[in-house]
C-alpha cells in the first residue's frame, strides 16, 4: 500500500489540513481527511482503478475537486458550544481570513460536489439544533409565563384529545370518529401561531390525500377559501412520494390502492369498474436519481420487459430511447373510487405495445381484488387498431364486447371516449 498527502488550502486551529490518499495493491483507492474517510463516489471518483500512466495522474488531479468541511460559522463570543460537549469549537483559516466555527464530533470532514454550503450535513444539523435550544432557553421564562396565563384564562382549549372527544359526543352523539378527528384538528390549528408547528393526525393526512388525489383543484380551493385548515400540498407530496414511483405496475402502489379502498370502506360493487387509458406527450428528459442501493436512470422508454423483447425480435437489435409519450392507466370504480396505478413511458406506443401493457394492468388489478369490466380510451389510430385486435370482424357488430385475452369465460367492454368521437365527427362534417 502507498499513501500520498495532499495539502488542502485550509488551516484548522493553525495546522494544515492534509488529504491522505491510499493506493492499495488490488487497485482500491481510499481518501481520508483528519482520520475520516471520504466517500469518493460523491465526486464521481471510482473506488477501484487500474494503475496506468494515464489513470494515476488523472486520479491525483481529481483530488482537487474534494471540498473540506469548514464547519458552521459563528461569532467569536458565541456560547453555543457550551451547550453540548459533542460540539467542537475551532478556528478555520482560508486565504488569510480566520473564522470561528462549530464542528460536530461526527463531522464528515468533506462536502459533496453538488452542495451549495461549505459545511457537511452533520455540522449543519448539530449547529441548527444547538441554536434552537439556545433560543428556547433564553425565552424559557417568558414562555412559561405566557403558557401559565393562557392555561388560567383558557382552560377549555388545553383539554386533551379524550376530553375533546367526550365533549363532542355529549353535544352531538351522532358524530363519527372521523368527523370528531377533523373538528379536533381545526381547533388545534386555529390556536397555533405558526402553521408549520401543526402535527396532523394520520387519519386527517389520509383523508386529505384522498381528496387531493381525486381533484387537486377542489382541495386547493377548500384551503384557500378558509373552509377547512388542511395539510399543505407540499406535505401531501411527501407522503404521496413515500411510495417510490416508477414505470410499470409497482407492488407498493397496488398495495396502497388496496389499502385505501379498504379504508374508504368501498362497497363490493366499488371493486368493479373500468380502466381508463390516456396517452400524453412529455418532454424528452433524462434524469439520474441516486438511492442508497444504487443509481437509476429515468426518462427512457420502458413499457415492460415483454415489449422490449418483442421490439428486439422485430428489429434484431437491443437499444434504448428517450420517452416522449407516457401511457397512464387509471382505475375508475362503479361507485366513484378512482386511482391512477400504473404508467409506461414510451415513444408513441403502437397497438401491440398497448395490448401488452393493458392486459398486464388488467391482470394486476385482478390480483389485488379489483375487477375491470370495461376499457375506455380516446379514438386515436393506434387505439382503434388495438381494439380491433380483439375481434375477428367488425367490433361494432359484436357491440364492442370481447372475451378476455387469457380467460374466454370473462368479457371486456371497449369504449371509445365520447368527447374524442364527437370532436372527430364534427371535424369530418365541417
PDB file of N, CA and C in Angstrom, residues 68 101 115 127 145 176 199 236 344 375 419:
ATOM      1  N   UNK A  68     -13.192  20.295   1.581  1.00  0.00           N
ATOM      2  CA  UNK A  68     -13.231  20.010   3.019  1.00  0.00           C
ATOM      3  C   UNK A  68     -14.388  20.737   3.699  1.00  0.00           C
ATOM      4  N   UNK A 101     -15.694  28.635  14.074  1.00  0.00           N
ATOM      5  CA  UNK A 101     -16.732  27.721  13.618  1.00  0.00           C
ATOM      6  C   UNK A 101     -17.040  26.689  14.706  1.00  0.00           C
ATOM      7  N   UNK A 115     -23.170  20.300  -3.221  1.00  0.00           N
ATOM      8  CA  UNK A 115     -23.662  21.092  -2.101  1.00  0.00           C
ATOM      9  C   UNK A 115     -23.341  22.567  -2.306  1.00  0.00           C
ATOM     10  N   UNK A 127     -25.375  22.325  14.612  1.00  0.00           N
ATOM     11  CA  UNK A 127     -25.392  23.754  14.915  1.00  0.00           C
ATOM     12  C   UNK A 127     -26.814  24.305  14.927  1.00  0.00           C
ATOM     13  N   UNK A 145     -44.366  31.968  31.439  1.00  0.00           N
ATOM     14  CA  UNK A 145     -45.359  32.935  31.912  1.00  0.00           C
ATOM     15  C   UNK A 145     -46.546  32.997  30.967  1.00  0.00           C
ATOM     16  N   UNK A 176     -69.384  10.901  13.848  1.00  0.00           N
ATOM     17  CA  UNK A 176     -68.497   9.754  13.663  1.00  0.00           C
ATOM     18  C   UNK A 176     -67.093  10.093  14.173  1.00  0.00           C
ATOM     19  N   UNK A 199     -48.973  19.270  14.006  1.00  0.00           N
ATOM     20  CA  UNK A 199     -48.709  17.853  13.796  1.00  0.00           C
ATOM     21  C   UNK A 199     -50.028  17.183  13.472  1.00  0.00           C
ATOM     22  N   UNK A 236     -48.402  16.822   1.577  1.00  0.00           N
ATOM     23  CA  UNK A 236     -49.084  15.693   0.938  1.00  0.00           C
ATOM     24  C   UNK A 236     -48.184  15.042  -0.110  1.00  0.00           C
ATOM     25  N   UNK A 344     -46.522   3.954 -18.244  1.00  0.00           N
ATOM     26  CA  UNK A 344     -45.498   3.354 -19.092  1.00  0.00           C
ATOM     27  C   UNK A 344     -44.960   4.430 -20.037  1.00  0.00           C
ATOM     28  N   UNK A 375     -62.913  -0.998 -20.711  1.00  0.00           N
ATOM     29  CA  UNK A 375     -61.671  -0.280 -21.003  1.00  0.00           C
ATOM     30  C   UNK A 375     -62.018   0.910 -21.877  1.00  0.00           C
ATOM     31  N   UNK A 419     -66.061  12.189 -25.953  1.00  0.00           N
ATOM     32  CA  UNK A 419     -65.584  13.542 -26.282  1.00  0.00           C
ATOM     33  C   UNK A 419     -64.730  13.533 -27.546  1.00  0.00           C
TER      34      UNK A 419
END
